[in-house]
PDB file of C-alpha atoms in Angstrom:
ATOM      1  CA  UNK M   1     -66.173 205.628  61.542  1.00  0.00           C
ATOM      2  CA  UNK M   2     -68.213 203.289  58.912  1.00  0.00           C
ATOM      3  CA  UNK M   3     -65.153 201.498  58.312  1.00  0.00           C
ATOM      4  CA  UNK M   4     -64.802 200.771  61.858  1.00  0.00           C
ATOM      5  CA  UNK M   5     -67.909 200.152  62.014  1.00  0.00           C
ATOM      6  CA  UNK M   6     -67.737 197.230  59.093  1.00  0.00           C
ATOM      7  CA  UNK M   7     -65.061 195.721  61.098  1.00  0.00           C
ATOM      8  CA  UNK M   8     -67.031 195.116  63.306  1.00  0.00           C
ATOM      9  CA  UNK M   9     -69.522 193.897  62.637  1.00  0.00           C
ATOM     10  CA  UNK M  10     -66.683 191.468  60.453  1.00  0.00           C
ATOM     11  CA  UNK M  11     -65.597 190.764  64.211  1.00  0.00           C
ATOM     12  CA  UNK M  12     -69.377 188.930  65.130  1.00  0.00           C
ATOM     13  CA  UNK M  13     -69.263 187.039  61.925  1.00  0.00           C
ATOM     14  CA  UNK M  14     -65.973 185.596  61.942  1.00  0.00           C
ATOM     15  CA  UNK M  15     -66.714 183.165  65.097  1.00  0.00           C
ATOM     16  CA  UNK M  16     -65.461 181.853  67.773  1.00  0.00           C
ATOM     17  CA  UNK M  17     -62.212 182.364  66.308  1.00  0.00           C
ATOM     18  CA  UNK M  18     -63.094 185.780  67.643  1.00  0.00           C
ATOM     19  CA  UNK M  19     -61.979 185.176  71.149  1.00  0.00           C
ATOM     20  CA  UNK M  20     -59.128 186.843  71.193  1.00  0.00           C
ATOM     21  CA  UNK M  21     -60.517 190.096  69.593  1.00  0.00           C
ATOM     22  CA  UNK M  22     -63.032 190.743  72.673  1.00  0.00           C
ATOM     23  CA  UNK M  23     -60.804 193.314  73.580  1.00  0.00           C
ATOM     24  CA  UNK M  24     -61.521 195.460  71.482  1.00  0.00           C
ATOM     25  CA  UNK M  25     -65.150 194.678  70.788  1.00  0.00           C
ATOM     26  CA  UNK M  26     -64.786 196.097  74.344  1.00  0.00           C
ATOM     27  CA  UNK M  27     -63.218 199.030  73.842  1.00  0.00           C
ATOM     28  CA  UNK M  28     -65.137 199.855  71.072  1.00  0.00           C
ATOM     29  CA  UNK M  29     -68.525 200.042  73.722  1.00  0.00           C
ATOM     30  CA  UNK M  30     -66.554 203.711  74.682  1.00  0.00           C
ATOM     31  CA  UNK M  31     -65.647 205.327  71.076  1.00  0.00           C
ATOM     32  CA  UNK M  32     -67.066 208.408  70.301  1.00  0.00           C
ATOM     33  CA  UNK M  33     -69.744 206.878  67.351  1.00  0.00           C
ATOM     34  CA  UNK M  34     -72.602 206.008  68.156  1.00  0.00           C
ATOM     35  CA  UNK M  35     -72.781 203.617  65.323  1.00  0.00           C
ATOM     36  CA  UNK M  36     -69.650 202.003  66.129  1.00  0.00           C
ATOM     37  CA  UNK M  37     -71.113 202.106  70.216  1.00  0.00           C
ATOM     38  CA  UNK M  38     -74.191 199.950  69.035  1.00  0.00           C
ATOM     39  CA  UNK M  39     -73.037 197.981  66.352  1.00  0.00           C
ATOM     40  CA  UNK M  40     -70.112 196.551  68.960  1.00  0.00           C
ATOM     41  CA  UNK M  41     -73.570 195.797  71.765  1.00  0.00           C
ATOM     42  CA  UNK M  42     -74.782 193.658  68.540  1.00  0.00           C
ATOM     43  CA  UNK M  43     -71.083 191.774  68.128  1.00  0.00           C
ATOM     44  CA  UNK M  44     -70.673 191.063  72.062  1.00  0.00           C
ATOM     45  CA  UNK M  45     -74.472 189.571  71.428  1.00  0.00           C
ATOM     46  CA  UNK M  46     -73.513 187.558  69.324  1.00  0.00           C
ATOM     47  CA  UNK M  47     -70.276 185.957  71.660  1.00  0.00           C
ATOM     48  CA  UNK M  48     -72.691 185.239  74.443  1.00  0.00           C
ATOM     49  CA  UNK M  49     -72.384 184.153  77.654  1.00  0.00           C
ATOM     50  CA  UNK M  50     -68.655 184.158  76.077  1.00  0.00           C
ATOM     51  CA  UNK M  51     -68.460 187.822  75.794  1.00  0.00           C
ATOM     52  CA  UNK M  52     -69.588 187.907  80.357  1.00  0.00           C
ATOM     53  CA  UNK M  53     -66.716 190.860  80.471  1.00  0.00           C
ATOM     54  CA  UNK M  54     -68.201 193.072  78.640  1.00  0.00           C
ATOM     55  CA  UNK M  55     -71.346 193.146  80.969  1.00  0.00           C
ATOM     56  CA  UNK M  56     -69.529 196.208  82.584  1.00  0.00           C
ATOM     57  CA  UNK M  57     -69.629 198.232  79.985  1.00  0.00           C
ATOM     58  CA  UNK M  58     -72.652 197.461  78.393  1.00  0.00           C
ATOM     59  CA  UNK M  59     -74.937 198.498  81.716  1.00  0.00           C
ATOM     60  CA  UNK M  60     -72.794 202.025  81.255  1.00  0.00           C
ATOM     61  CA  UNK M  61     -74.405 202.269  77.335  1.00  0.00           C
ATOM     62  CA  UNK M  62     -78.476 201.641  79.337  1.00  0.00           C
ATOM     63  CA  UNK M  63     -77.766 205.352  79.718  1.00  0.00           C
ATOM     64  CA  UNK M  64     -75.732 206.445  76.584  1.00  0.00           C
ATOM     65  CA  UNK M  65     -77.339 209.254  74.679  1.00  0.00           C
ATOM     66  CA  UNK M  66     -78.303 207.431  71.742  1.00  0.00           C
ATOM     67  CA  UNK M  67     -81.517 205.000  72.236  1.00  0.00           C
ATOM     68  CA  UNK M  68     -80.021 203.020  68.990  1.00  0.00           C
ATOM     69  CA  UNK M  69     -77.101 202.699  71.671  1.00  0.00           C
ATOM     70  CA  UNK M  70     -79.179 202.265  74.900  1.00  0.00           C
ATOM     71  CA  UNK M  71     -81.713 199.186  73.055  1.00  0.00           C
ATOM     72  CA  UNK M  72     -78.236 196.921  71.516  1.00  0.00           C
ATOM     73  CA  UNK M  73     -76.794 197.032  74.673  1.00  0.00           C
ATOM     74  CA  UNK M  74     -79.769 196.058  76.807  1.00  0.00           C
ATOM     75  CA  UNK M  75     -80.680 192.982  73.951  1.00  0.00           C
ATOM     76  CA  UNK M  76     -77.030 192.218  74.068  1.00  0.00           C
ATOM     77  CA  UNK M  77     -76.856 191.827  78.157  1.00  0.00           C
ATOM     78  CA  UNK M  78     -80.144 189.278  77.273  1.00  0.00           C
ATOM     79  CA  UNK M  79     -78.097 187.134  75.009  1.00  0.00           C
ATOM     80  CA  UNK M  80     -75.049 186.917  77.878  1.00  0.00           C
ATOM     81  CA  UNK M  81     -76.809 187.348  80.564  1.00  0.00           C
ATOM     82  CA  UNK M  82     -75.927 187.776  84.100  1.00  0.00           C
ATOM     83  CA  UNK M  83     -72.669 187.767  85.732  1.00  0.00           C
ATOM     84  CA  UNK M  84     -72.463 185.651  88.122  1.00  0.00           C
ATOM     85  CA  UNK M  85     -71.459 187.964  90.870  1.00  0.00           C
ATOM     86  CA  UNK M  86     -74.183 189.429  92.612  1.00  0.00           C
ATOM     87  CA  UNK M  87     -73.028 192.184  92.807  1.00  0.00           C
ATOM     88  CA  UNK M  88     -72.490 193.050  89.381  1.00  0.00           C
ATOM     89  CA  UNK M  89     -75.634 190.638  88.369  1.00  0.00           C
ATOM     90  CA  UNK M  90     -77.568 193.342  90.799  1.00  0.00           C
ATOM     91  CA  UNK M  91     -75.699 196.849  89.500  1.00  0.00           C
ATOM     92  CA  UNK M  92     -77.525 195.265  85.723  1.00  0.00           C
ATOM     93  CA  UNK M  93     -80.439 194.710  87.054  1.00  0.00           C
ATOM     94  CA  UNK M  94     -81.031 198.301  88.850  1.00  0.00           C
ATOM     95  CA  UNK M  95     -79.626 199.953  84.961  1.00  0.00           C
ATOM     96  CA  UNK M  96     -82.277 197.841  83.049  1.00  0.00           C
ATOM     97  CA  UNK M  97     -85.019 198.341  85.214  1.00  0.00           C
ATOM     98  CA  UNK M  98     -83.728 202.556  85.473  1.00  0.00           C
ATOM     99  CA  UNK M  99     -84.496 201.657  81.430  1.00  0.00           C
ATOM    100  CA  UNK M 100     -88.459 200.979  81.278  1.00  0.00           C
ATOM    101  CA  UNK M 101     -88.312 204.532  82.414  1.00  0.00           C
ATOM    102  CA  UNK M 102     -87.189 205.334  79.602  1.00  0.00           C
ATOM    103  CA  UNK M 103     -88.745 208.840  76.752  1.00  0.00           C
ATOM    104  CA  UNK M 104     -88.230 206.056  74.103  1.00  0.00           C
ATOM    105  CA  UNK M 105     -90.546 203.880  73.828  1.00  0.00           C
ATOM    106  CA  UNK M 106     -88.300 200.974  71.498  1.00  0.00           C
ATOM    107  CA  UNK M 107     -85.998 201.221  74.385  1.00  0.00           C
ATOM    108  CA  UNK M 108     -88.328 200.292  77.772  1.00  0.00           C
ATOM    109  CA  UNK M 109     -89.564 197.388  75.214  1.00  0.00           C
ATOM    110  CA  UNK M 110     -86.096 196.382  74.875  1.00  0.00           C
ATOM    111  CA  UNK M 111     -85.852 196.517  78.607  1.00  0.00           C
ATOM    112  CA  UNK M 112     -88.590 194.645  79.078  1.00  0.00           C
ATOM    113  CA  UNK M 113     -87.858 191.635  76.849  1.00  0.00           C
ATOM    114  CA  UNK M 114     -84.192 191.680  78.862  1.00  0.00           C
ATOM    115  CA  UNK M 115     -85.691 190.948  81.915  1.00  0.00           C
ATOM    116  CA  UNK M 116     -87.862 189.055  81.135  1.00  0.00           C
ATOM    117  CA  UNK M 117     -84.714 186.318  79.333  1.00  0.00           C
ATOM    118  CA  UNK M 118     -83.366 186.146  82.888  1.00  0.00           C
ATOM    119  CA  UNK M 119     -86.542 185.572  84.042  1.00  0.00           C
ATOM    120  CA  UNK M 120     -87.008 185.464  88.445  1.00  0.00           C
ATOM    121  CA  UNK M 121     -82.888 187.298  88.944  1.00  0.00           C
ATOM    122  CA  UNK M 122     -84.904 190.113  87.826  1.00  0.00           C
ATOM    123  CA  UNK M 123     -87.831 189.719  90.508  1.00  0.00           C
ATOM    124  CA  UNK M 124     -86.776 192.720  92.090  1.00  0.00           C
ATOM    125  CA  UNK M 125     -88.097 195.427  89.027  1.00  0.00           C
ATOM    126  CA  UNK M 126     -91.468 193.831  89.693  1.00  0.00           C
ATOM    127  CA  UNK M 127     -92.831 197.008  91.174  1.00  0.00           C
ATOM    128  CA  UNK M 128     -91.675 198.956  88.216  1.00  0.00           C
ATOM    129  CA  UNK M 129     -93.770 196.301  86.138  1.00  0.00           C
ATOM    130  CA  UNK M 130     -96.268 196.904  87.489  1.00  0.00           C
ATOM    131  CA  UNK M 131     -96.198 200.610  87.475  1.00  0.00           C
ATOM    132  CA  UNK M 132     -95.536 200.112  84.076  1.00  0.00           C
ATOM    133  CA  UNK M 133     -99.720 198.570  83.371  1.00  0.00           C
ATOM    134  CA  UNK M 134    -100.541 201.976  83.090  1.00  0.00           C
ATOM    135  CA  UNK M 135     -98.541 202.917  80.849  1.00  0.00           C
ATOM    136  CA  UNK M 136     -98.922 205.358  78.155  1.00  0.00           C
ATOM    137  CA  UNK M 137     -98.662 203.290  75.770  1.00  0.00           C
ATOM    138  CA  UNK M 138    -100.656 199.831  74.967  1.00  0.00           C
ATOM    139  CA  UNK M 139     -97.332 198.252  73.506  1.00  0.00           C
ATOM    140  CA  UNK M 140     -95.741 198.713  76.464  1.00  0.00           C
ATOM    141  CA  UNK M 141     -98.480 198.036  78.421  1.00  0.00           C
ATOM    142  CA  UNK M 142     -98.725 194.240  76.976  1.00  0.00           C
ATOM    143  CA  UNK M 143     -95.625 194.024  76.776  1.00  0.00           C
ATOM    144  CA  UNK M 144     -96.287 194.038  80.700  1.00  0.00           C
ATOM    145  CA  UNK M 145     -98.190 191.038  81.387  1.00  0.00           C
ATOM    146  CA  UNK M 146     -95.762 188.853  78.747  1.00  0.00           C
ATOM    147  CA  UNK M 147     -92.893 189.633  80.583  1.00  0.00           C
ATOM    148  CA  UNK M 148     -94.552 189.310  84.157  1.00  0.00           C
ATOM    149  CA  UNK M 149     -95.023 185.197  84.694  1.00  0.00           C
ATOM    150  CA  UNK M 150     -91.271 185.027  83.343  1.00  0.00           C
ATOM    151  CA  UNK M 151     -89.904 186.775  86.718  1.00  0.00           C
ATOM    152  CA  UNK M 152     -92.280 186.765  88.922  1.00  0.00           C
ATOM    153  CA  UNK M 153     -93.259 182.939  90.301  1.00  0.00           C
ATOM    154  CA  UNK M 154     -95.968 183.954  93.175  1.00  0.00           C
ATOM    155  CA  UNK M 155     -98.569 183.445  91.785  1.00  0.00           C
ATOM    156  CA  UNK M 156    -100.548 185.084  94.553  1.00  0.00           C
ATOM    157  CA  UNK M 157     -99.015 188.049  93.218  1.00  0.00           C
ATOM    158  CA  UNK M 158     -98.716 187.729  89.614  1.00  0.00           C
ATOM    159  CA  UNK M 159    -102.846 186.961  89.347  1.00  0.00           C
ATOM    160  CA  UNK M 160    -104.689 189.766  90.869  1.00  0.00           C
ATOM    161  CA  UNK M 161    -102.054 192.311  87.786  1.00  0.00           C
ATOM    162  CA  UNK M 162    -103.054 190.084  84.743  1.00  0.00           C
ATOM    163  CA  UNK M 163    -106.618 189.555  85.668  1.00  0.00           C
ATOM    164  CA  UNK M 164    -106.001 193.901  86.545  1.00  0.00           C
ATOM    165  CA  UNK M 165    -104.475 193.449  82.613  1.00  0.00           C
ATOM    166  CA  UNK M 166    -107.475 191.495  81.201  1.00  0.00           C
ATOM    167  CA  UNK M 167    -109.922 195.022  82.171  1.00  0.00           C
ATOM    168  CA  UNK M 168    -107.213 197.128  79.970  1.00  0.00           C
ATOM    169  CA  UNK M 169    -109.146 199.543  77.537  1.00  0.00           C
ATOM    170  CA  UNK M 170    -107.004 198.152  74.731  1.00  0.00           C
ATOM    171  CA  UNK M 171    -107.789 194.797  72.906  1.00  0.00           C
ATOM    172  CA  UNK M 172    -104.161 194.095  72.861  1.00  0.00           C
ATOM    173  CA  UNK M 173    -103.739 193.944  75.741  1.00  0.00           C
ATOM    174  CA  UNK M 174    -106.258 192.358  77.438  1.00  0.00           C
ATOM    175  CA  UNK M 175    -105.267 189.164  74.702  1.00  0.00           C
ATOM    176  CA  UNK M 176    -101.906 189.168  76.371  1.00  0.00           C
ATOM    177  CA  UNK M 177    -102.946 188.833  79.490  1.00  0.00           C
ATOM    178  CA  UNK M 178    -105.626 186.100  79.119  1.00  0.00           C
ATOM    179  CA  UNK M 179    -101.844 184.173  77.127  1.00  0.00           C
ATOM    180  CA  UNK M 180    -100.627 184.722  80.369  1.00  0.00           C
ATOM    181  CA  UNK M 181    -103.152 183.327  82.795  1.00  0.00           C
ATOM    182  CA  UNK M 182    -103.336 180.420  80.254  1.00  0.00           C
ATOM    183  CA  UNK M 183     -98.932 180.067  80.322  1.00  0.00           C
ATOM    184  CA  UNK M 184    -100.294 179.357  84.079  1.00  0.00           C
ATOM    185  CA  UNK M 185    -103.406 177.020  83.866  1.00  0.00           C
ATOM    186  CA  UNK M 186    -104.643 176.252  87.105  1.00  0.00           C
ATOM    187  CA  UNK M 187    -103.280 178.703  89.359  1.00  0.00           C
ATOM    188  CA  UNK M 188    -104.280 181.369  87.525  1.00  0.00           C
ATOM    189  CA  UNK M 189    -108.097 179.623  88.340  1.00  0.00           C
ATOM    190  CA  UNK M 190    -109.503 183.561  90.407  1.00  0.00           C
ATOM    191  CA  UNK M 191    -108.879 185.261  86.677  1.00  0.00           C
ATOM    192  CA  UNK M 192    -111.888 182.799  85.167  1.00  0.00           C
ATOM    193  CA  UNK M 193    -115.083 185.350  85.844  1.00  0.00           C
ATOM    194  CA  UNK M 194    -113.489 188.355  84.170  1.00  0.00           C
ATOM    195  CA  UNK M 195    -112.447 185.186  81.499  1.00  0.00           C
ATOM    196  CA  UNK M 196    -115.970 184.250  81.694  1.00  0.00           C
ATOM    197  CA  UNK M 197    -116.403 188.112  81.208  1.00  0.00           C
ATOM    198  CA  UNK M 198    -114.459 188.651  77.982  1.00  0.00           C
ATOM    199  CA  UNK M 199    -116.322 185.881  76.069  1.00  0.00           C
ATOM    200  CA  UNK M 200    -119.415 188.360  75.050  1.00  0.00           C
ATOM    201  CA  UNK M 201    -116.707 190.383  73.400  1.00  0.00           C
ATOM    202  CA  UNK M 202    -116.145 189.305  69.629  1.00  0.00           C
ATOM    203  CA  UNK M 203    -112.193 191.038  69.769  1.00  0.00           C
ATOM    204  CA  UNK M 204    -111.824 188.942  72.767  1.00  0.00           C
ATOM    205  CA  UNK M 205    -113.422 185.718  72.599  1.00  0.00           C
ATOM    206  CA  UNK M 206    -111.039 183.567  71.300  1.00  0.00           C
ATOM    207  CA  UNK M 207    -108.117 184.535  73.700  1.00  0.00           C
ATOM    208  CA  UNK M 208    -110.479 183.986  76.536  1.00  0.00           C
ATOM    209  CA  UNK M 209    -111.599 180.340  75.763  1.00  0.00           C
ATOM    210  CA  UNK M 210    -108.299 179.401  75.232  1.00  0.00           C
ATOM    211  CA  UNK M 211    -107.197 180.524  78.386  1.00  0.00           C
ATOM    212  CA  UNK M 212    -109.895 178.792  80.181  1.00  0.00           C
ATOM    213  CA  UNK M 213    -108.800 175.476  78.438  1.00  0.00           C
ATOM    214  CA  UNK M 214    -106.000 176.345  79.637  1.00  0.00           C
ATOM    215  CA  UNK M 215    -107.088 177.262  83.406  1.00  0.00           C
ATOM    216  CA  UNK M 216    -109.184 173.874  83.539  1.00  0.00           C
ATOM    217  CA  UNK M 217    -112.566 176.277  84.391  1.00  0.00           C
ATOM    218  CA  UNK M 218    -114.905 173.471  85.315  1.00  0.00           C
ATOM    219  CA  UNK M 219    -112.561 173.343  89.121  1.00  0.00           C
ATOM    220  CA  UNK M 220    -114.522 173.701  91.881  1.00  0.00           C
ATOM    221  CA  UNK M 221    -113.726 177.136  92.472  1.00  0.00           C
ATOM    222  CA  UNK M 222    -115.350 178.207  88.933  1.00  0.00           C
ATOM    223  CA  UNK M 223    -118.848 176.516  89.506  1.00  0.00           C
ATOM    224  CA  UNK M 224    -120.287 179.279  91.348  1.00  0.00           C
ATOM    225  CA  UNK M 225    -119.053 181.516  88.211  1.00  0.00           C
ATOM    226  CA  UNK M 226    -120.207 178.851  85.255  1.00  0.00           C
ATOM    227  CA  UNK M 227    -123.295 179.219  86.854  1.00  0.00           C
ATOM    228  CA  UNK M 228    -124.239 182.816  87.014  1.00  0.00           C
ATOM    229  CA  UNK M 229    -122.989 182.762  83.601  1.00  0.00           C
ATOM    230  CA  UNK M 230    -125.522 180.258  82.829  1.00  0.00           C
ATOM    231  CA  UNK M 231    -127.745 182.403  84.264  1.00  0.00           C
ATOM    232  CA  UNK M 232    -127.448 185.958  82.894  1.00  0.00           C
ATOM    233  CA  UNK M 233    -124.972 184.916  80.177  1.00  0.00           C
ATOM    234  CA  UNK M 234    -126.019 185.853  76.152  1.00  0.00           C
ATOM    235  CA  UNK M 235    -125.811 182.740  74.140  1.00  0.00           C
ATOM    236  CA  UNK M 236    -122.356 182.943  73.638  1.00  0.00           C
ATOM    237  CA  UNK M 237    -121.561 182.720  77.288  1.00  0.00           C
ATOM    238  CA  UNK M 238    -123.924 179.719  78.277  1.00  0.00           C
ATOM    239  CA  UNK M 239    -123.037 177.612  75.401  1.00  0.00           C
ATOM    240  CA  UNK M 240    -119.310 177.610  76.819  1.00  0.00           C
ATOM    241  CA  UNK M 241    -120.494 177.337  80.650  1.00  0.00           C
ATOM    242  CA  UNK M 242    -122.113 174.679  79.347  1.00  0.00           C
ATOM    243  CA  UNK M 243    -119.275 173.160  77.556  1.00  0.00           C
ATOM    244  CA  UNK M 244    -116.789 173.766  80.568  1.00  0.00           C
ATOM    245  CA  UNK M 245    -119.527 172.198  83.286  1.00  0.00           C
ATOM    246  CA  UNK M 246    -119.348 169.424  80.811  1.00  0.00           C
TER     247      UNK M 246
END
């Protein structure tokens, strides 16, 4: 298997001249050796859109017995993209969504990254992503916060979910949520009150401040929050309220 593995890696390094060998790589996705399957998936990913014929085999590997193979398959799909045929694309999204329930956190994270790369085409996975906001691993919850804005473009649905993550017990999750809200900008003004609460936390202060700047906290809807901060906040919160009002 070591020889086959090295041969597969060599094919990927050849580049566009190796397209005629695509069939061999696709066949290697069914090899008995997990290392070979993993290498074949990685190599196909390097061909990007040129490896679209490998989609069926890669989707099958999302349920492979090896976690390393499942991860490699997910990452390859992210590089190759979805098939143009609607049913095949839907099958891919469904398989990636199923991978979100994987017992191995790295596989879940790989699925999240790929779904985010696929963007709004992966919107059917949103309900499962929402469930993952309660995942036991903070790294997963943080990754969900980062992925949601790339998959869901309905701000009215998205912002409340990210506000929920702003109240997470883990700092990394709150930071990811604040960053995502900052990317959304002004439409995320509903998060201003919670972001102002986070200004009182040394851990959260920088992320909250950056998000508030991007959202533009001086919008009319935020004025009551800013006034309340001036009246009841600590010295640092009052400083920021004056800053944004000024």
